[in-house]
Coordinates of C-alpha atoms in Angstrom, one line a residue:
M267 CA 0.0 0.0 0.0
D268 CA 2.9 2.4 0.6
A269 CA 3.8 2.0 -3.1
L270 CA 0.2 3.0 -4.0
R271 CA 0.3 6.0 -1.6
D272 CA 3.5 7.3 -3.2
A273 CA 2.1 6.9 -6.7
A274 CA -1.0 8.7 -5.6
A275 CA 1.2 11.6 -4.2
A276 CA 3.1 11.7 -7.5
A277 CA -0.2 11.9 -9.5
L278 CA -1.5 14.7 -7.2
D279 CA 1.8 16.6 -7.6
Y280 CA 1.5 16.3 -11.4
A281 CA -2.1 17.5 -11.3
A282 CA -1.2 20.5 -9.2
T283 CA 1.7 21.6 -11.4
V284 CA 0.6 20.7 -14.9
D285 CA -0.3 24.3 -15.8
D286 CA 3.2 25.4 -15.0
R287 CA 4.8 22.8 -17.3
P288 CA 5.6 23.5 -21.0
A289 CA 2.8 22.5 -23.3
F290 CA 5.2 20.0 -25.0
P291 CA 8.0 18.2 -23.2
T292 CA 11.6 19.6 -23.6
A293 CA 14.2 17.7 -25.7
A294 CA 16.0 16.8 -22.5
A295 CA 12.8 15.3 -20.9
V296 CA 12.2 13.2 -24.1
A297 CA 15.8 12.0 -24.0
G298 CA 15.1 11.0 -20.4
L299 CA 12.8 8.3 -21.6
A300 CA 15.9 6.3 -22.3
A301 CA 15.6 5.1 -18.7
F302 CA 12.9 2.8 -19.9
D303 CA 15.1 1.0 -22.4
E304 CA 16.3 -1.9 -20.3
P305 CA 16.0 -5.7 -20.6
L306 CA 13.0 -7.3 -19.1
P307 CA 14.0 -8.0 -15.5
G308 CA 14.5 -11.7 -14.8
D309 CA 13.2 -11.8 -11.3
G310 CA 11.0 -8.7 -11.3
T311 CA 11.4 -5.4 -9.5
P312 CA 9.7 -4.0 -6.4
V313 CA 6.4 -2.3 -7.2
A314 CA 7.5 0.9 -5.5
E315 CA 10.7 1.2 -7.6
T316 CA 8.7 0.6 -10.8
L317 CA 6.2 3.2 -10.0
R318 CA 8.9 5.6 -9.0
L319 CA 10.7 5.3 -12.3
L320 CA 7.4 5.8 -14.1
A321 CA 6.8 9.1 -12.2
T322 CA 10.4 10.4 -12.4
A323 CA 11.1 9.6 -16.1
G324 CA 7.5 9.6 -17.5
S325 CA 6.0 12.7 -16.0
P326 CA 8.5 15.2 -17.5
A327 CA 8.0 13.7 -21.0
T328 CA 4.2 14.1 -21.1
V329 CA 2.4 16.4 -23.3
A330 CA 0.6 18.8 -20.9
S331 CA -2.7 18.3 -22.8
T332 CA -4.6 18.5 -19.4
G333 CA -3.1 21.8 -18.7
A334 CA -4.3 25.3 -19.5
H335 CA -2.2 26.0 -22.6
Y336 CA -2.8 23.1 -24.9
F337 CA -5.0 23.7 -28.0
G338 CA -4.3 20.8 -30.3
F339 CA -6.3 18.0 -31.7
V340 CA -9.5 18.9 -29.9
I341 CA -8.1 17.3 -26.7
G342 CA -9.8 18.4 -23.4
G343 CA -8.1 18.7 -20.1
V344 CA -9.3 16.2 -17.5
H345 CA -11.9 17.6 -15.1
P346 CA -11.1 17.1 -11.3
A347 CA -14.4 15.2 -11.0
A348 CA -13.3 12.8 -13.8
L349 CA -9.9 12.4 -12.4
G350 CA -11.1 11.5 -9.0
A351 CA -13.7 9.2 -10.3
A352 CA -11.1 7.5 -12.6
W353 CA -8.9 6.9 -9.5
L354 CA -11.8 5.2 -7.7
A355 CA -12.9 3.2 -10.8
D356 CA -9.5 2.0 -11.4
A357 CA -9.3 0.8 -7.8
W358 CA -12.7 -0.8 -8.1
D359 CA -11.6 -2.4 -11.5
Q360 CA -15.2 -3.1 -12.6
N361 CA -16.2 -5.0 -15.7
A362 CA -19.3 -3.2 -17.1
A363 CA -20.2 -6.0 -19.5
L364 CA -23.2 -7.3 -17.4
P365 CA -25.1 -6.1 -14.4
V366 CA -24.0 -9.2 -12.4
M367 CA -20.4 -8.2 -12.9
S368 CA -21.0 -4.6 -11.5
P369 CA -24.2 -3.5 -10.0
V370 CA -22.7 0.0 -9.6
A371 CA -21.7 0.2 -13.2
D372 CA -25.2 -1.0 -14.1
R373 CA -27.0 1.6 -12.0
L374 CA -24.7 4.4 -13.2
H375 CA -25.3 3.5 -16.8
D376 CA -29.0 3.8 -16.4
V377 CA -28.6 7.2 -14.6
V378 CA -26.1 8.6 -17.2
R379 CA -28.2 7.4 -20.1
R380 CA -31.1 9.4 -18.8
W381 CA -29.1 12.4 -18.0
L382 CA -27.3 12.5 -21.5
V383 CA -30.5 12.0 -23.4
D384 CA -32.2 14.8 -21.4
L385 CA -29.2 17.2 -21.6
L386 CA -28.7 16.7 -25.4
R387 CA -32.5 16.9 -26.0
L388 CA -32.5 13.6 -27.9
P389 CA -35.6 11.4 -28.2
A390 CA -36.5 9.7 -24.9
P391 CA -36.0 6.1 -25.8
T392 CA -32.5 6.6 -27.2
G393 CA -30.0 3.9 -26.3
V394 CA -26.6 5.0 -25.0
V395 CA -23.4 2.9 -25.0
F396 CA -19.8 3.6 -24.2
T397 CA -16.8 2.8 -26.5
T398 CA -13.2 3.6 -26.7
G399 CA -13.7 6.8 -28.7
A400 CA -15.8 8.5 -31.4
T401 CA -14.2 6.2 -34.2
V402 CA -15.7 3.1 -32.5
A403 CA -18.9 5.0 -31.5
N404 CA -19.3 5.8 -35.2
A405 CA -18.6 2.2 -36.2
T406 CA -21.1 1.0 -33.6
C407 CA -23.9 3.2 -35.0
L408 CA -23.0 2.4 -38.6
A409 CA -23.1 -1.4 -37.9
A410 CA -26.5 -0.9 -36.3
A411 CA -27.7 1.2 -39.3
R412 CA -26.4 -1.3 -41.8
D413 CA -28.2 -4.2 -40.1
A414 CA -31.4 -2.3 -39.6
L415 CA -31.5 -1.1 -43.3
L416 CA -30.9 -4.6 -44.6
E417 CA -33.4 -6.2 -42.3
R418 CA -36.0 -3.9 -43.7
A419 CA -34.9 -5.1 -47.1
G420 CA -35.3 -8.7 -46.1
W421 CA -31.7 -9.6 -45.3
D422 CA -30.2 -10.8 -42.0
V423 CA -26.6 -9.6 -41.9
Q424 CA -25.8 -11.3 -38.6
A425 CA -26.9 -14.7 -40.0
D426 CA -25.8 -14.4 -43.7
G427 CA -23.1 -11.7 -43.9
L428 CA -22.9 -9.1 -46.6
F429 CA -22.2 -11.4 -49.5
G430 CA -25.3 -11.1 -51.8
A431 CA -26.9 -8.5 -49.6
P432 CA -29.0 -5.8 -51.1
E433 CA -27.1 -2.6 -51.9
I434 CA -27.0 0.3 -49.4
T435 CA -26.2 3.7 -50.8
V436 CA -23.9 5.5 -48.4
V437 CA -24.0 9.3 -48.7
V438 CA -21.3 11.4 -47.1
G439 CA -20.1 15.0 -47.1
A440 CA -16.9 16.1 -48.8
H441 CA -15.6 17.3 -45.5
R442 CA -16.3 14.1 -43.5
H443 CA -13.8 13.2 -40.9
S444 CA -11.2 10.5 -41.8
T445 CA -12.4 8.3 -39.0
L446 CA -15.9 8.2 -40.3
S447 CA -14.4 6.7 -43.6
K448 CA -12.4 4.4 -41.4
S449 CA -15.6 3.3 -39.6
L450 CA -17.4 2.7 -42.9
G451 CA -14.6 0.5 -44.0
F452 CA -14.6 -1.4 -40.7
V453 CA -18.3 -2.3 -41.0
G454 CA -17.9 -3.5 -44.6
L455 CA -19.6 -0.6 -46.3
G456 CA -16.4 0.7 -47.9
R457 CA -14.4 3.9 -47.6
R458 CA -14.7 4.8 -51.3
R459 CA -18.0 3.2 -52.2
V460 CA -19.8 6.4 -51.3
V461 CA -21.8 9.1 -52.9
V462 CA -20.0 12.4 -51.9
V463 CA -21.9 15.6 -51.5
P464 CA -20.1 18.8 -52.2
A465 CA -19.4 21.2 -49.2
D466 CA -19.6 24.9 -48.9
D467 CA -16.6 27.1 -47.9
Q468 CA -17.0 26.2 -44.2
G469 CA -17.3 22.4 -44.8
R470 CA -21.1 22.1 -44.5
V471 CA -22.9 19.7 -46.8
R472 CA -24.7 21.5 -49.6
A473 CA -28.3 20.3 -49.0
E474 CA -29.3 21.3 -52.6
D475 CA -26.8 18.8 -53.9
L476 CA -28.0 15.8 -52.0
P477 CA -28.4 13.0 -54.6
D478 CA -31.5 11.5 -56.1
V479 CA -31.2 7.9 -54.9
S480 CA -33.6 5.1 -53.9
G481 CA -33.5 2.0 -51.9
P482 CA -31.7 1.7 -48.5
V483 CA -29.8 4.9 -47.8
L484 CA -27.3 5.6 -45.0
L485 CA -26.6 9.3 -44.9
C486 CA -23.7 10.5 -42.6
A487 CA -23.9 14.1 -41.5
Q488 CA -21.6 16.0 -39.2
A489 CA -22.0 18.2 -36.1
G490 CA -18.6 20.1 -35.9
E491 CA -16.4 20.0 -38.9
V492 CA -13.0 19.1 -37.5
N493 CA -11.3 22.3 -38.8
S494 CA -14.0 24.9 -38.9
G495 CA -16.5 23.6 -36.3
A496 CA -19.3 24.0 -38.8
F497 CA -22.6 22.2 -38.7
D498 CA -24.4 20.5 -41.5
P499 CA -28.0 21.7 -42.3
F500 CA -29.8 18.8 -40.3
D501 CA -33.4 19.9 -41.0
R502 CA -32.8 20.0 -44.7
I503 CA -31.0 16.7 -44.6
A504 CA -33.8 15.0 -42.6
D505 CA -36.4 16.5 -45.1
W506 CA -34.4 15.1 -47.9
A507 CA -34.4 11.6 -46.2
T508 CA -38.1 11.4 -45.8
S509 CA -39.1 13.3 -48.9
R510 CA -40.3 10.5 -51.2
P511 CA -42.5 7.5 -50.4
G512 CA -40.6 4.3 -50.2
R513 CA -37.4 5.8 -49.2
D514 CA -35.7 3.8 -46.5
A515 CA -33.0 6.0 -44.9
W516 CA -30.9 6.2 -41.7
I517 CA -29.3 9.4 -40.7
H518 CA -26.1 9.1 -38.7
V519 CA -24.4 12.2 -37.2
D520 CA -20.7 12.2 -36.4
G521 CA -20.5 14.8 -33.6
A522 CA -17.2 13.8 -31.9
F523 CA -17.1 17.3 -30.2
G524 CA -19.9 19.2 -31.8
L525 CA -22.7 17.1 -30.4
W526 CA -22.1 18.9 -27.1
A527 CA -23.4 22.1 -28.6
L528 CA -26.8 20.5 -28.0
A529 CA -26.2 21.2 -24.3
D530 CA -26.0 25.0 -24.9
P531 CA -29.5 26.5 -25.4
A532 CA -27.8 29.5 -27.0
R533 CA -26.7 27.4 -30.0
T534 CA -30.1 26.3 -31.3
D535 CA -29.2 27.8 -34.7
L536 CA -26.4 25.3 -35.1
V537 CA -28.3 22.2 -34.0
T538 CA -31.8 22.6 -35.4
G539 CA -33.0 19.3 -36.7
L540 CA -30.2 17.3 -35.1
D541 CA -32.7 15.3 -33.1
R542 CA -34.2 14.0 -36.3
A543 CA -31.3 11.6 -36.9
D544 CA -31.3 7.9 -36.1
S545 CA -27.9 7.7 -34.4
W546 CA -25.2 10.1 -33.1
A547 CA -21.6 9.5 -32.0
T548 CA -19.4 11.7 -29.8
D549 CA -16.5 11.7 -27.3
G550 CA -16.6 12.3 -23.7
H551 CA -12.8 12.7 -23.6
K552 CA -13.1 15.8 -25.7
W553 CA -15.4 18.5 -24.5
L554 CA -16.8 16.7 -21.4
N555 CA -13.2 16.4 -20.2
V556 CA -13.2 12.9 -18.9
T557 CA -10.1 10.8 -19.2
Y558 CA -9.1 8.8 -22.4
D559 CA -10.7 6.7 -23.7
C560 CA -14.4 7.5 -23.7
G561 CA -16.6 7.4 -26.8
I562 CA -20.4 7.5 -26.6
A563 CA -22.8 6.1 -29.2
F564 CA -26.5 7.0 -29.2
V565 CA -29.1 5.0 -31.2
R566 CA -32.7 6.1 -31.3
D567 CA -34.0 2.6 -30.9
P568 CA -31.7 0.5 -28.6
A569 CA -33.1 -2.7 -29.9
E570 CA -31.0 -1.9 -33.2
L571 CA -27.9 -2.2 -31.1
R572 CA -28.8 -5.5 -29.5
R573 CA -29.6 -7.1 -32.9
T574 CA -26.1 -6.3 -34.0
F575 CA -24.1 -7.0 -31.0
A576 CA -25.8 -9.7 -28.9
A577 CA -23.6 -12.6 -27.9
V578 CA -24.8 -16.0 -26.7
A579 CA -22.8 -18.4 -24.5
G580 CA -23.8 -21.0 -21.9
Y581 CA -21.9 -19.3 -19.1
L582 CA -23.6 -15.9 -19.7
P583 CA -26.5 -15.3 -17.3
S584 CA -29.6 -13.6 -18.5
G585 CA -30.8 -10.6 -16.5
D586 CA -33.3 -7.7 -16.5
G587 CA -30.8 -4.9 -16.5
F588 CA -29.0 -3.2 -19.4
E589 CA -26.4 -5.7 -20.7
A590 CA -23.7 -3.6 -22.3
M591 CA -21.9 -6.4 -23.8
H592 CA -24.9 -7.1 -26.0
H593 CA -25.1 -3.6 -27.3
T594 CA -21.5 -2.8 -28.1
P595 CA -18.7 -4.4 -30.1
Q596 CA -16.7 -5.3 -27.0
S597 CA -17.6 -7.8 -24.3
S598 CA -15.4 -6.9 -21.4
Q599 CA -15.3 -3.2 -20.9
R600 CA -14.2 -0.7 -18.4
A601 CA -17.0 1.4 -16.7
R602 CA -16.6 4.6 -18.5
Q603 CA -20.0 5.8 -17.3
I604 CA -18.5 6.4 -13.8
E605 CA -16.4 9.4 -14.9
V606 CA -19.2 10.7 -17.1
W607 CA -21.6 10.6 -14.2
A608 CA -19.1 12.3 -11.9
V609 CA -18.6 15.2 -14.3
L610 CA -22.3 15.6 -15.2
R611 CA -23.2 15.6 -11.6
S612 CA -20.5 18.0 -10.6
L613 CA -21.2 20.5 -13.5
G614 CA -25.0 20.0 -13.7
R615 CA -27.0 21.2 -16.7
S616 CA -25.9 24.8 -16.5
G617 CA -22.3 23.8 -16.0
V618 CA -22.1 21.8 -19.1
A619 CA -23.8 24.6 -21.1
D620 CA -21.3 27.0 -19.6
L621 CA -18.4 24.7 -20.6
V622 CA -19.5 24.8 -24.2
R623 CA -20.2 28.6 -24.1
R624 CA -17.1 29.6 -22.2
T625 CA -14.7 27.6 -24.4
S626 CA -16.4 28.8 -27.6
E627 CA -16.3 32.5 -26.4
T628 CA -12.5 32.0 -25.7
A629 CA -12.0 30.7 -29.2
A630 CA -13.9 33.7 -30.6
A631 CA -11.9 36.1 -28.4
I632 CA -8.6 34.6 -29.6
A633 CA -9.8 34.9 -33.3
D634 CA -10.7 38.5 -32.8
R635 CA -7.2 39.4 -31.3
L636 CA -5.4 37.5 -34.1
R637 CA -7.6 39.1 -36.8
A638 CA -7.1 42.5 -35.4
A639 CA -3.3 42.0 -35.5
G640 CA -3.4 41.1 -39.2
L641 CA -3.6 37.3 -39.3
D642 CA -6.2 35.7 -41.5
V643 CA -8.9 33.9 -39.7
L644 CA -10.3 31.4 -42.2
N645 CA -13.5 30.2 -40.6
D646 CA -16.7 31.5 -39.1
V647 CA -15.9 30.9 -35.4
V648 CA -19.2 29.3 -34.4
L649 CA -17.8 26.9 -31.9
N650 CA -14.5 26.2 -30.4
Q651 CA -12.3 26.0 -33.5
V652 CA -10.1 28.7 -35.1
L653 CA -8.2 28.4 -38.3
V654 CA -5.4 30.9 -38.9
R655 CA -3.0 31.7 -41.8
L656 CA 0.0 34.0 -41.8
D657 CA 0.8 35.6 -45.1
D658 CA 1.5 32.6 -47.4
D659 CA 2.0 28.8 -47.2
A660 CA 5.6 28.9 -46.1
T661 CA 5.1 31.6 -43.4
T662 CA 2.1 29.8 -42.1
S663 CA 4.0 26.6 -41.7
A664 CA 6.8 28.5 -40.0
L665 CA 4.2 30.0 -37.6
V666 CA 3.0 26.6 -36.6
A667 CA 6.7 25.4 -36.0
A668 CA 7.5 28.5 -34.1
V669 CA 4.4 28.1 -31.8
Q670 CA 5.2 24.4 -31.2
A671 CA 8.9 25.2 -30.5
D672 CA 8.0 28.1 -28.2
G673 CA 6.2 25.7 -25.8
R674 CA 4.1 28.2 -23.9
V675 CA 1.0 27.1 -25.9
W676 CA 0.6 24.3 -28.4
C677 CA -1.5 24.4 -31.6
G678 CA -1.6 22.0 -34.5
A679 CA -1.2 22.2 -38.2
T680 CA -3.9 21.4 -40.7
Q681 CA -4.9 21.7 -44.3
W682 CA -7.7 24.0 -45.3
H683 CA -8.8 24.2 -48.9
D684 CA -5.6 22.6 -49.9
A685 CA -3.4 25.1 -48.0
P686 CA -1.6 24.9 -44.7
A687 CA -3.3 26.5 -41.7
M688 CA -2.9 26.5 -37.9
R689 CA -5.7 25.1 -36.0
I690 CA -6.6 26.3 -32.5
S691 CA -9.0 24.0 -30.6
V692 CA -10.3 25.4 -27.3
S693 CA -11.6 22.2 -25.5
S694 CA -10.4 22.5 -21.9
W695 CA -12.6 23.3 -18.9
K696 CA -9.6 25.5 -17.8
S697 CA -10.0 27.9 -20.7
E698 CA -11.6 31.4 -20.1
P699 CA -12.3 34.4 -22.4
A700 CA -9.9 36.3 -20.2
D701 CA -7.1 34.0 -21.3
A702 CA -7.5 35.1 -25.0
D703 CA -5.1 38.0 -24.7
G704 CA -2.2 36.0 -23.3
I705 CA -2.7 33.2 -25.8
A706 CA -2.9 35.5 -28.8
A707 CA 0.1 37.4 -27.5
V708 CA 2.2 34.2 -27.6
I709 CA 1.0 33.4 -31.1
L710 CA 1.7 37.0 -32.3
E711 CA 5.2 36.8 -30.9
C712 CA 5.8 33.6 -32.8
A713 CA 4.2 35.2 -35.9
A714 CA 6.7 38.0 -35.7
R715 CA 9.6 35.5 -35.5
A716 CA 8.2 33.5 -38.4
R717 CA 8.0 36.6 -40.5
A718 CA 11.5 37.7 -39.6
D719 CA 13.0 34.3 -40.4
R720 CA 11.4 34.2 -43.9

């Protein structure tokens, strides 16, 4: 137990000092990882010594993504409620596959499902399951959509596979996220066997260009374009899906971070019609700021999940509670709902709305400062994403390199309309609009150096 107490003390020290660490580890800290390069011990090592090495060599080489100065990859900083719940949940080591394996996970799943459906204003019966991230949450929803559409066409995928099955037309936007394509490939619908709808200058699907197709149709929309934060026109998409008799359509929404905009009543202009979809996918480890890994899949009819993922074995008991292993791709699974419950209970409805609003206002304030200083802000800042260019391609790339080398803040590089840009993703509960001046000042210093070096 002394080893665990020491590890807990090291973790507390890290959490208390992470805001003072550089956003990216120094070269010396990364070099210090050489301490791990050793032969596998023949007789083992004392637990206390092992954990001490992990803390002393590992902590300095971490990316301070849970700190206040990290704005890359839409990565949120872990909320204290989530961190504390994670520590307890790890000590409990619960398998959330079946109620008999963890009554506490079972009860918290029911509570969290009800809270999330209410908070996000989704249809009341909606089923909620937890996965490793939005990629698997997307795949979970797409597999359920595939099986539902084909069952309506008289085909049982789980019994007979996809060979010889009726054709499903998959419709996607030109700015779909790469992991949606990955998920389509994973469930056997194909990454390239899709009808691509053109996007506007912000990455939104052009509803007027939705195709004239018949038969089973799976349309994948997007809440929060990964660069611009833009939202597809959901009402027009839903109208298209139901516009002709005989159309059999399923609308899925990839909302890895943008789905949380549903929690902010002030953003109804972005999310109108979003509740008309059949399934939705998001991450808890982005905007809700729980620890990695936590994806969340929502399906309007939970029976669609059970049809796809139910498993039968003689040793598996039947029960009356929600059986997660029969509704998700995985059987054994950690109880991700524990952290989600802790954050939702700690923040409450108004706190989650404030988290979305506050981080989005911080993004808008950063954009205003940079635009006023002469940088090009490329997107309409409707959420938490800011796209920036400096002069030309080479200088923009130099700006990204300068920001990352500086270390006081960290922003990522991206491509926008076939040209380099810097992406600023404000996703941490620690971010405040008052921080915008300091963040912008660092970026502008780096911009001056990038221009001077050209």
